[in-house]
CSV table of C-alpha atoms and ligand atoms in Angstrom, one decimal:
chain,number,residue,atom,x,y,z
A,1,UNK,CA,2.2,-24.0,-3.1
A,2,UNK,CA,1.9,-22.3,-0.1
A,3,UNK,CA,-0.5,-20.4,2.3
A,4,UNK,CA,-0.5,-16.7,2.6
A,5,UNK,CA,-3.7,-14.9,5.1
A,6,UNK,CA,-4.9,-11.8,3.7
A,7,UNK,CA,-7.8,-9.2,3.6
A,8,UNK,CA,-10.2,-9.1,1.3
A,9,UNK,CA,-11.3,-5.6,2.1
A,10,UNK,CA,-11.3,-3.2,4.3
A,11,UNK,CA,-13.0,-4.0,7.8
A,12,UNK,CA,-13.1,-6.8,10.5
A,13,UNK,CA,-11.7,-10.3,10.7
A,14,UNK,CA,-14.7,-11.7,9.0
A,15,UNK,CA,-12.1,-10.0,5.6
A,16,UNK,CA,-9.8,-12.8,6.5
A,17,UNK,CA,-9.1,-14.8,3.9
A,18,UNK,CA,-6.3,-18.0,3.5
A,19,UNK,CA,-5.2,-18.4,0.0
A,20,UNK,CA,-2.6,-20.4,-2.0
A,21,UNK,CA,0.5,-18.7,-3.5
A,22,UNK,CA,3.7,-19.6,-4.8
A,23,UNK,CA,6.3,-20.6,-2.8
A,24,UNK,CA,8.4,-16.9,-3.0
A,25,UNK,CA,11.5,-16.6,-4.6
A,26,UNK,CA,14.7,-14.3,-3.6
A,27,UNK,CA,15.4,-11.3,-5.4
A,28,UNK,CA,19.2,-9.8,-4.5
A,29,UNK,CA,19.8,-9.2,-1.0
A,30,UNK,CA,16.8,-11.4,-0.2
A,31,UNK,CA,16.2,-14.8,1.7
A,32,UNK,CA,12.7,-17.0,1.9
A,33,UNK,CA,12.1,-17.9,5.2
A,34,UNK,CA,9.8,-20.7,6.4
A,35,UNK,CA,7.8,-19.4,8.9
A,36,UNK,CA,7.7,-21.4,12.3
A,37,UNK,CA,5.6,-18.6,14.2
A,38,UNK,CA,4.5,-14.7,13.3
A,39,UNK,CA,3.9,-12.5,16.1
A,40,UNK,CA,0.6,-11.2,16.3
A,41,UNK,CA,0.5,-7.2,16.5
A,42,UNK,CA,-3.0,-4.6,17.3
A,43,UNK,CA,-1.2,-2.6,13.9
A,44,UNK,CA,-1.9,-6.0,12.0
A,45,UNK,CA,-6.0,-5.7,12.7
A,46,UNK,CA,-6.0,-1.5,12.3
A,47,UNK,CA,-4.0,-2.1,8.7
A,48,UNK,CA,-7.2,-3.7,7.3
A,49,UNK,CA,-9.5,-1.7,9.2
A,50,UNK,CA,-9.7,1.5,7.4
A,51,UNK,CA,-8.5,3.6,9.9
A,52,UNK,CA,-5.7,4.5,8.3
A,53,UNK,CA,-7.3,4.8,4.7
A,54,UNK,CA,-7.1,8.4,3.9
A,55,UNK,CA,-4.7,9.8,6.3
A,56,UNK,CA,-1.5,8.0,5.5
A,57,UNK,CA,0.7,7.6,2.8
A,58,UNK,CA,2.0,4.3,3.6
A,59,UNK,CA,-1.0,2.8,2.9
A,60,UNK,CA,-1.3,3.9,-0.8
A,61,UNK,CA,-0.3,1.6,-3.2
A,62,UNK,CA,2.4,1.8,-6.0
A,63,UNK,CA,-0.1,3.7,-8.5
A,64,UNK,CA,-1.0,6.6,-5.3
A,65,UNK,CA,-3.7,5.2,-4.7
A,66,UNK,CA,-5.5,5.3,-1.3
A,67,UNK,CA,-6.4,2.5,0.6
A,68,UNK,CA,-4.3,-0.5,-1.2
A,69,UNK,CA,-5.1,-3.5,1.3
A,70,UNK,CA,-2.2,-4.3,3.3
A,71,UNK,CA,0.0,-7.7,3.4
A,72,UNK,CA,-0.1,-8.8,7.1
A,73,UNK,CA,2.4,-10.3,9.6
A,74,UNK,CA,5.3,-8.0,10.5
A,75,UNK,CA,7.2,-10.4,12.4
A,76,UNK,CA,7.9,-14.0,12.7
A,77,UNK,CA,10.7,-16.3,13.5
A,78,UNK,CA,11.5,-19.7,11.0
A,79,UNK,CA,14.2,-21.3,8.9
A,80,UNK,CA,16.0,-19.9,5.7
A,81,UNK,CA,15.0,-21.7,2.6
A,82,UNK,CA,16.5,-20.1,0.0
A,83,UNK,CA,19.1,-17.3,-0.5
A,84,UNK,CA,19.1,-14.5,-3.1
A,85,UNK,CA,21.8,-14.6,-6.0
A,86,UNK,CA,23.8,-11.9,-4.4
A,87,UNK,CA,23.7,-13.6,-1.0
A,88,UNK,CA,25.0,-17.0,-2.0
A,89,UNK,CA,24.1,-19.5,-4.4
A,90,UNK,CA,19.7,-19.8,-4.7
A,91,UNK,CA,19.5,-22.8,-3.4
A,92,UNK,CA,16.7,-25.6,-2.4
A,93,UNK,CA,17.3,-26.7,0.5
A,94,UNK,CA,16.1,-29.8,2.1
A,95,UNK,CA,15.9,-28.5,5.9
A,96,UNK,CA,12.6,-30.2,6.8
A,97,UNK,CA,9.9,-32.1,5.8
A,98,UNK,CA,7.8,-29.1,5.8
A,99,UNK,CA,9.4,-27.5,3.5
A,100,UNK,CA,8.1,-29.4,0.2
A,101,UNK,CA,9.8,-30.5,-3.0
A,102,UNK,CA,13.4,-29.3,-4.3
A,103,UNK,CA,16.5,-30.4,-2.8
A,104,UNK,CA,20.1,-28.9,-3.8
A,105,UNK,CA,23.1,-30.3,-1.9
A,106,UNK,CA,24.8,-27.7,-2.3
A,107,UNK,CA,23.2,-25.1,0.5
A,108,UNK,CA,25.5,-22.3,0.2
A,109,UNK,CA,26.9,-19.5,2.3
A,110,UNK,CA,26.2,-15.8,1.8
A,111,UNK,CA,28.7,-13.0,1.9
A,112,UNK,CA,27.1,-12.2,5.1
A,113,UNK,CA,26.8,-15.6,6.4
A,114,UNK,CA,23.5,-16.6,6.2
A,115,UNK,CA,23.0,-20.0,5.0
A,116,UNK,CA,20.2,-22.1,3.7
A,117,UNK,CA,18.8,-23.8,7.1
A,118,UNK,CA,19.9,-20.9,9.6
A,119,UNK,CA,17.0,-20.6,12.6
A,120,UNK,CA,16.2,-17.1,12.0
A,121,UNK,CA,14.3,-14.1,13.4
A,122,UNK,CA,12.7,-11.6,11.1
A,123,UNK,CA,12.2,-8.1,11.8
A,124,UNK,CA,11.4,-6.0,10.2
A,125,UNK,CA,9.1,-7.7,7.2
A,126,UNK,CA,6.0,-7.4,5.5
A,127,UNK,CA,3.7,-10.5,4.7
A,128,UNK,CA,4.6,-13.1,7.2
A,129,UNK,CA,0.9,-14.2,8.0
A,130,UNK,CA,2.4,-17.0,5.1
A,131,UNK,CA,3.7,-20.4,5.4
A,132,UNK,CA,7.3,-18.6,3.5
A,133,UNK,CA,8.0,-14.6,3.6
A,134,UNK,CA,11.0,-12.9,1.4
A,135,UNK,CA,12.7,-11.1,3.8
A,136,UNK,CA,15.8,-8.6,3.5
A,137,UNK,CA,19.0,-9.8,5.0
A,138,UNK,CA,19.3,-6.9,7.0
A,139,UNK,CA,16.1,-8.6,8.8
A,140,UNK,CA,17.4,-11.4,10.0
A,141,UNK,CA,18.5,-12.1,13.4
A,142,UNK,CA,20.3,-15.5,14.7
A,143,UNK,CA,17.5,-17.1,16.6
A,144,UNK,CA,19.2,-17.7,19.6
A,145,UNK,CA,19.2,-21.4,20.3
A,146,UNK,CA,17.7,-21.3,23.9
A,147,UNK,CA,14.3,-19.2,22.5
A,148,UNK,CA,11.6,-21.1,21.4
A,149,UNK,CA,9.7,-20.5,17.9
A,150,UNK,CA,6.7,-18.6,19.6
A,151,UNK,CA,9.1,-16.7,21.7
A,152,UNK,CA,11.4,-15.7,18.9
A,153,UNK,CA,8.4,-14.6,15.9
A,154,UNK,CA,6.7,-12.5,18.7
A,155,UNK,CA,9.9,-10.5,20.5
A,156,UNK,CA,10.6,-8.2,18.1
A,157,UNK,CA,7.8,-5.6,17.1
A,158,UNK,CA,7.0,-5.1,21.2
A,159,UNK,CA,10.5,-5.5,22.1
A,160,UNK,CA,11.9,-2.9,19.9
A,161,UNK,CA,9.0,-0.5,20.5
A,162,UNK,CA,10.2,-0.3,24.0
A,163,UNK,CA,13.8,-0.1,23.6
A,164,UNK,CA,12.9,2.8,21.1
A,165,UNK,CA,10.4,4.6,24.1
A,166,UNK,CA,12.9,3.7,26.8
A,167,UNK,CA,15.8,5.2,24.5
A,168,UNK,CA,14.0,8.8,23.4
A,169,UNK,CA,13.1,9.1,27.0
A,170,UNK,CA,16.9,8.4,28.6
A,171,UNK,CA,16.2,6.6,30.9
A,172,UNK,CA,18.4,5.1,33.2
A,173,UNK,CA,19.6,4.2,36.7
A,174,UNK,CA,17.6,6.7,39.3
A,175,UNK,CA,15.1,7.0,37.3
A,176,UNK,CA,11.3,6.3,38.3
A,177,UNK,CA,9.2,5.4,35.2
A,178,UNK,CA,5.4,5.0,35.0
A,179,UNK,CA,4.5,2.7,31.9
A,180,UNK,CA,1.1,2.5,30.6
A,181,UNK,CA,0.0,-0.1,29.8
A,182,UNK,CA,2.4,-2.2,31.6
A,183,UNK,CA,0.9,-5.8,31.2
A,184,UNK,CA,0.5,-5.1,27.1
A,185,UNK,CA,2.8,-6.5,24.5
A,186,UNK,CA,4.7,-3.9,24.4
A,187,UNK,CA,4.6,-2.7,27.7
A,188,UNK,CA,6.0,-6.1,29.2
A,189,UNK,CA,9.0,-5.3,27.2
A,190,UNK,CA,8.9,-1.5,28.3
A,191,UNK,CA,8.8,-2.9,32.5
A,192,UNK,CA,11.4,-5.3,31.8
A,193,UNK,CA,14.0,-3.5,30.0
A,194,UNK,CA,13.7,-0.1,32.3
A,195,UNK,CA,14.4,-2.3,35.3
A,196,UNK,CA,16.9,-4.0,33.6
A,197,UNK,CA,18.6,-0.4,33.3
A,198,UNK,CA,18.0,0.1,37.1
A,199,UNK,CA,14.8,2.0,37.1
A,200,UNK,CA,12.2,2.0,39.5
A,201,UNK,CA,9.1,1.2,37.3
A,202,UNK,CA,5.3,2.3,38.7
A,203,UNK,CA,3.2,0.2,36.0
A,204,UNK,CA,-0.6,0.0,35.3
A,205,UNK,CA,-2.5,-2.7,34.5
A,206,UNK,CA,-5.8,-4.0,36.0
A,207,UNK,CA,-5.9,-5.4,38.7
A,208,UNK,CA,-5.3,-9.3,37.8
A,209,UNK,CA,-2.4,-8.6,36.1
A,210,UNK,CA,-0.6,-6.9,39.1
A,211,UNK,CA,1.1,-10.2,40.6
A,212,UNK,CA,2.4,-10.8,36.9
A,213,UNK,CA,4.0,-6.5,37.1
A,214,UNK,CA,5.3,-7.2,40.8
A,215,UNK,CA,7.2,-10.9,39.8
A,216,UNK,CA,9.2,-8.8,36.6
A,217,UNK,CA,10.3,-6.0,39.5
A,218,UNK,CA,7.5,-3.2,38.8
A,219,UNK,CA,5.2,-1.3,41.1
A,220,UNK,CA,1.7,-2.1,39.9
A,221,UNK,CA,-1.3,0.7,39.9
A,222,UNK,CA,-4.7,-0.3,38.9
A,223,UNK,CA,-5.7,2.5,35.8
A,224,UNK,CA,-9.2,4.1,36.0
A,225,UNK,CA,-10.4,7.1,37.6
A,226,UNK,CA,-8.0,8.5,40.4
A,227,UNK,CA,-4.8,7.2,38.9
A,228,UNK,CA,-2.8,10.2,39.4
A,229,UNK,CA,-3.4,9.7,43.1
A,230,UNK,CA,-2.3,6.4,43.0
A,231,UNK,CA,0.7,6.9,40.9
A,232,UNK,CA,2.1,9.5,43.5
A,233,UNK,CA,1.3,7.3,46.2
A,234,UNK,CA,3.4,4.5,44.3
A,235,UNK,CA,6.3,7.1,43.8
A,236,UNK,CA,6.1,10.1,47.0
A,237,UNK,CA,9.8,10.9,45.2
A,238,UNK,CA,8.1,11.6,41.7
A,239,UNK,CA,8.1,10.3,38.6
A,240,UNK,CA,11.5,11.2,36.2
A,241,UNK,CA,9.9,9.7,32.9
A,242,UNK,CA,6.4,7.9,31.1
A,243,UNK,CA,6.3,5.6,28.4
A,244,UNK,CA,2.5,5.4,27.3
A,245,UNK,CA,1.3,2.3,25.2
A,246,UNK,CA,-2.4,2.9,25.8
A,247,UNK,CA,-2.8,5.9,24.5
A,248,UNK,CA,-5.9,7.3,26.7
A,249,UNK,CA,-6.6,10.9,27.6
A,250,UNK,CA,-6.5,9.6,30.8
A,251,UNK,CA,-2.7,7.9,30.5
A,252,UNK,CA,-1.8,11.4,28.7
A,253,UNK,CA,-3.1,13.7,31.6
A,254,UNK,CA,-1.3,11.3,33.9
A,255,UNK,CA,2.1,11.5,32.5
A,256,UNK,CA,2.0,14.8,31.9
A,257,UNK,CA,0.6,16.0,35.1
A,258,UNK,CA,3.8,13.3,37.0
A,259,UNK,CA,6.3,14.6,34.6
A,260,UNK,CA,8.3,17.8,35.0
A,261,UNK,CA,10.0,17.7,31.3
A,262,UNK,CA,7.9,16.8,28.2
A,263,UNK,CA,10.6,15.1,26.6
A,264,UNK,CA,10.4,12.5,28.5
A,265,UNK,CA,7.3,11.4,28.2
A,266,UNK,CA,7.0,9.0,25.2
A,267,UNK,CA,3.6,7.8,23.5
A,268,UNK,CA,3.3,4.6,21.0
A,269,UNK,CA,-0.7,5.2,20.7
A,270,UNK,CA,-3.3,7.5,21.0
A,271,UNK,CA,-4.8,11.1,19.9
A,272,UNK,CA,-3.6,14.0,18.3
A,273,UNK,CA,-3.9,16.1,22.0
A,274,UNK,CA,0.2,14.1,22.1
A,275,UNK,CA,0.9,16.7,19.5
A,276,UNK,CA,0.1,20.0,21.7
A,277,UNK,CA,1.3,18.4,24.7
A,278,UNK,CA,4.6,18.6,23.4
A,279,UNK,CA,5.6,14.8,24.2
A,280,UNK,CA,7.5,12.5,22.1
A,281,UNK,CA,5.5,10.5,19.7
A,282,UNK,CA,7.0,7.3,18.2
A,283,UNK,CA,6.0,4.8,15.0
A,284,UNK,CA,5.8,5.1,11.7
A,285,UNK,CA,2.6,7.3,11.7
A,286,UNK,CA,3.0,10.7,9.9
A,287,UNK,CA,4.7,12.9,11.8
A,288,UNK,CA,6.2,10.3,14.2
A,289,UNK,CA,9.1,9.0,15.3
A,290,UNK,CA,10.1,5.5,13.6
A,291,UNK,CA,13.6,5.3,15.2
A,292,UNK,CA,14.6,2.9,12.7
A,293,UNK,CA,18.2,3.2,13.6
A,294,UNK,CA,18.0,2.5,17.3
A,295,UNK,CA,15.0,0.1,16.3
A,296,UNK,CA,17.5,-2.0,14.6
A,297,UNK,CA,20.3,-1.5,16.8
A,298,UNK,CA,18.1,-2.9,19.5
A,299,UNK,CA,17.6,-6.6,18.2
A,300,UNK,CA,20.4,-7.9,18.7
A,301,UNK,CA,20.3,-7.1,22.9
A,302,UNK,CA,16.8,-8.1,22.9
A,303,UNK,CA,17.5,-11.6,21.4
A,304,UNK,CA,20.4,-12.2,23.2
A,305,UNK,CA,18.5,-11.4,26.6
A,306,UNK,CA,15.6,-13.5,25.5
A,307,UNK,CA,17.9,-16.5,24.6
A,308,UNK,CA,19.7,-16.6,28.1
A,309,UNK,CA,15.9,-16.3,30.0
A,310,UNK,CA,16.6,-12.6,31.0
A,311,UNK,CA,13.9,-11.1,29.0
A,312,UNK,CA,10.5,-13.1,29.5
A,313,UNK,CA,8.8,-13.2,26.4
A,314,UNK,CA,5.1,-14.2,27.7
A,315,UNK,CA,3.1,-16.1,24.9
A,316,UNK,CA,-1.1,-15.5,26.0
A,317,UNK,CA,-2.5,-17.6,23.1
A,318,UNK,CA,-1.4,-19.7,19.9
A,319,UNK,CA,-3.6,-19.8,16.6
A,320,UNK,CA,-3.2,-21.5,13.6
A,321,UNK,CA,-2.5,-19.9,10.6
A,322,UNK,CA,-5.8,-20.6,9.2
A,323,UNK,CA,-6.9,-18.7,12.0
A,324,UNK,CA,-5.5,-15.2,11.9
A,325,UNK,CA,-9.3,-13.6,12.3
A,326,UNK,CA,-9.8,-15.7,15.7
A,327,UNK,CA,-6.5,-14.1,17.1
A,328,UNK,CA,-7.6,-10.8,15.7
A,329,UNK,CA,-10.4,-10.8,17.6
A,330,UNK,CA,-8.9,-12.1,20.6
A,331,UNK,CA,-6.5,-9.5,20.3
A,332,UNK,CA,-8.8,-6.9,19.9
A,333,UNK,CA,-11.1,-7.4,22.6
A,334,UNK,CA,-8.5,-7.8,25.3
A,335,UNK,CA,-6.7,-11.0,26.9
A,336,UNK,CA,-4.5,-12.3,29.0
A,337,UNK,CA,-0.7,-10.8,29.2
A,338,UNK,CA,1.7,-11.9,26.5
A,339,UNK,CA,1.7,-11.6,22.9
A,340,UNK,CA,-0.6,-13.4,20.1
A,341,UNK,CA,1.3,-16.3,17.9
A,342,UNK,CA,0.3,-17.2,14.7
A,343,UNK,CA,1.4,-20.9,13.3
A,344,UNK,CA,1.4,-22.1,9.8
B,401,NAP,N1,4.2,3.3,17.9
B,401,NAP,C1,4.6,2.0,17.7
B,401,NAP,O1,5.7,1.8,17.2
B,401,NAP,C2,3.8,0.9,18.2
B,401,NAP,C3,4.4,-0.4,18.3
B,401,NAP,C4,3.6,-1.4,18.9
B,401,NAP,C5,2.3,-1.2,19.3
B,401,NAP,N2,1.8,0.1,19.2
B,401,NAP,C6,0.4,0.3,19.6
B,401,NAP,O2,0.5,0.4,21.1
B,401,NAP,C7,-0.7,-0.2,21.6
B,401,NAP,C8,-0.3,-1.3,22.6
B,401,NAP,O3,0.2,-2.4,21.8
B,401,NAP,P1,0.4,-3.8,22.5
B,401,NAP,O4,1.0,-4.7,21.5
B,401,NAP,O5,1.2,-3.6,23.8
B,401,NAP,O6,-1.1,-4.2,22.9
B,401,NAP,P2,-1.7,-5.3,23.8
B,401,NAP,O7,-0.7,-6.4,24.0
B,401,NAP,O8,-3.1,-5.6,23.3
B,401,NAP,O9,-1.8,-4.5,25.3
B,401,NAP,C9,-2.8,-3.6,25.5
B,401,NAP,C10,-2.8,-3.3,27.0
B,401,NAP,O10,-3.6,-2.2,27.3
B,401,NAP,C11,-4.1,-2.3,28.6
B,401,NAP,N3,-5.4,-1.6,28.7
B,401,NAP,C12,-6.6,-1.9,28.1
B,401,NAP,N4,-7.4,-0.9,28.4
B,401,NAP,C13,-6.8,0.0,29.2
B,401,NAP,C14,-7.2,1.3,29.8
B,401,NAP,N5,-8.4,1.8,29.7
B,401,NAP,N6,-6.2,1.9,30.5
B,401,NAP,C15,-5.0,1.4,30.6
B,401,NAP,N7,-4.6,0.3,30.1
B,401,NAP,C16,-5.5,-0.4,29.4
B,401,NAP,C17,-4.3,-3.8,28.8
B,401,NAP,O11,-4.0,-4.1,30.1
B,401,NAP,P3,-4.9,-5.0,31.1
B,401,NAP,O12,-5.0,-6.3,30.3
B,401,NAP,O13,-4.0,-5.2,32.3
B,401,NAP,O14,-6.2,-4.4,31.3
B,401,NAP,C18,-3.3,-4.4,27.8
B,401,NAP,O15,-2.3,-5.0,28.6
B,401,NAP,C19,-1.6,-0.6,20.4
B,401,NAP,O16,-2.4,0.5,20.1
B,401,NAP,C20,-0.6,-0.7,19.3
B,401,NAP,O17,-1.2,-0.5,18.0
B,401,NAP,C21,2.5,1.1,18.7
């Protein structure tokens, strides 16, 4: 058996429940993965909240009906256990002691290459708060061999987020961006990857965090009342582009008082006021802007800049499995930079 976390209903961590479940098995164009670390996401706690209940179709279940509860985890890293019969032979594999009972010598090969004991990164997938996740082929990533476990099952979700805001937006060398929410998940990613493309970066963040924003090559701004002010005293030249992940009215007005075209502003969170302000609005919300191509195009840049150091990815806090509603909690009320890592 194994261990899967899930909700029990609708509401706060306190629905957290660990239960045993079969060990999965592949259906075609499927691998199991044992997970060695799932990243820790704010979507993961508002799945199970409610506040999605009636207003989105993705959270129906296969009858229509509203409100299904979700299966959490939407992103880990681990090691391929078995592969699907159209990916290569289904084989047990004996690739650690973790991984329980039934051995096969015979670890086979997929037409794509993946083979029974490959380190793995999996994004996207559904369900990995789980000792083993099915995932599709077309999730997995090499895990590059320099990234550790926590590094590589929390890169993904943030990293391609930003890539995504970074891409819609255009921007590029010359450019001067102000990221909201710079010392977030995501917004780590979003500082790193627009310097990386030779932007000057104005990021907020409070005020401990602004040593952290300066040491990745950003301009830090404390956010709060009068941050226009300070953002045009960060950039006298202007600001060319905005990325918000915070998704206050006071990040909106901000952005859109900075920025002289709409279109490049890009929000990942926040109110319906996005949608008259005419700015780009991306995830898989109704409406939005999921970006799946250039979400998947991204992974492979962001694991092979990750694996050679160039892309920090900064780990706050690391919770055992068993323990999902503690980091849902930390998660929720705030902590220091760098993403959430759950461990089975
Ligand atoms: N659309 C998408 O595809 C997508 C993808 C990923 C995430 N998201 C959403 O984007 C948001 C951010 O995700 P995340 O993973 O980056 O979260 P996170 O790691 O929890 O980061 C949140 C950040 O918000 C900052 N913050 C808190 N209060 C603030 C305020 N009043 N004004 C400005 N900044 C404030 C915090 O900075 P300090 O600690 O410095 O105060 C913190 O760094 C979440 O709502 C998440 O659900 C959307």
């Amino acid at each position: 058996m194994a261990r899967t976390v899930r909700p029990t209903a609708f509401g706060t961590p306190e629905v957290l429940e660990t239960v045993p479940t079969p060990v999965p098995r592949p259906a075609a164009g499927e691998v199991v993965v044992r997970v060695r670390a799932a990243g820790v996401n704010p979507i993961d706690w508002k799945l199970y909240s409610g506040a999605f209940h009636a207003v989105d179709d993705r959270h129906k279940d296969s009858a229509g009906v509203a409100g299904a509860l979700p299966r959490l985890g939407l992103e880990c890293a681990g090691v391929v256990t078995k592969v699907g019969p159209d990916v290569g032979p289904d084989t047990d594999a004996d690739v650690g002691a973790d991984v329980g009972a039934g051995v096969d010598d015979e670890a086979g090969a997929g037409a794509n290459g993946v083979r029974v004991g490959d380190e793995v990164i999996v994004y996207p997938v559904t369900g990995a708060y789980a000792d083993y996740v099915t995932a599709p082929v077309t999730s997995l990533i090499p895990k590059p061999a320099g990234l550790g476990w926590y590094e590589a099952g929390a890169l993904m979700l943030a990293g391609t987020t930003a890539a995504h805001a970074l891409d819609v937006t255009g921007v590029g060398p010359g450019d001067t961006v102000l990221v909201h929410g710079g010392s977030g998940g995501v917004g780590l990613m979003a500082v790193q990857l627009a310097v990386a493309l030779g932007a000057t970066v104005i990021a907020t963040a409070a005020e401990r965090n602004h040593g952290l924003l300066r040491g990745l090559g950003a301009l830090p701004v404390s956010y709060g009342a009068g941050l226009l002010d300070r953002v045009r005293a960060a950039a006298p030249d202007g600001i060319t582009a905005a990325i918000d992940c915070v998704g206050t009215d006071e990040a909106l007005d901000t952005s859109v008082a900075s920025v002289a075209d709409r279109q490049r502003i890009a929000s990942i969170t926040g109110t319906d006021r996005r949608v008259t302000a005419g700015i780009k609005i991306i995830g898989n919300g109704p409406g939005q802007d999921a970006g799946a191509d250039i979400r998947a195009a991204a992974r492979a840049g962001l694991a092979a800049g990750a694996g050679k150091g160039e892309l920090r990815v900064l780990i706050a806090s690391v919770f055992p499995l068993s323990e999902a509603a503690r980091a849902h909690r930390a998660g929720a009320a705030g902590h220091a930079p760098g993403k959430l890592v759950l461990v089975p």
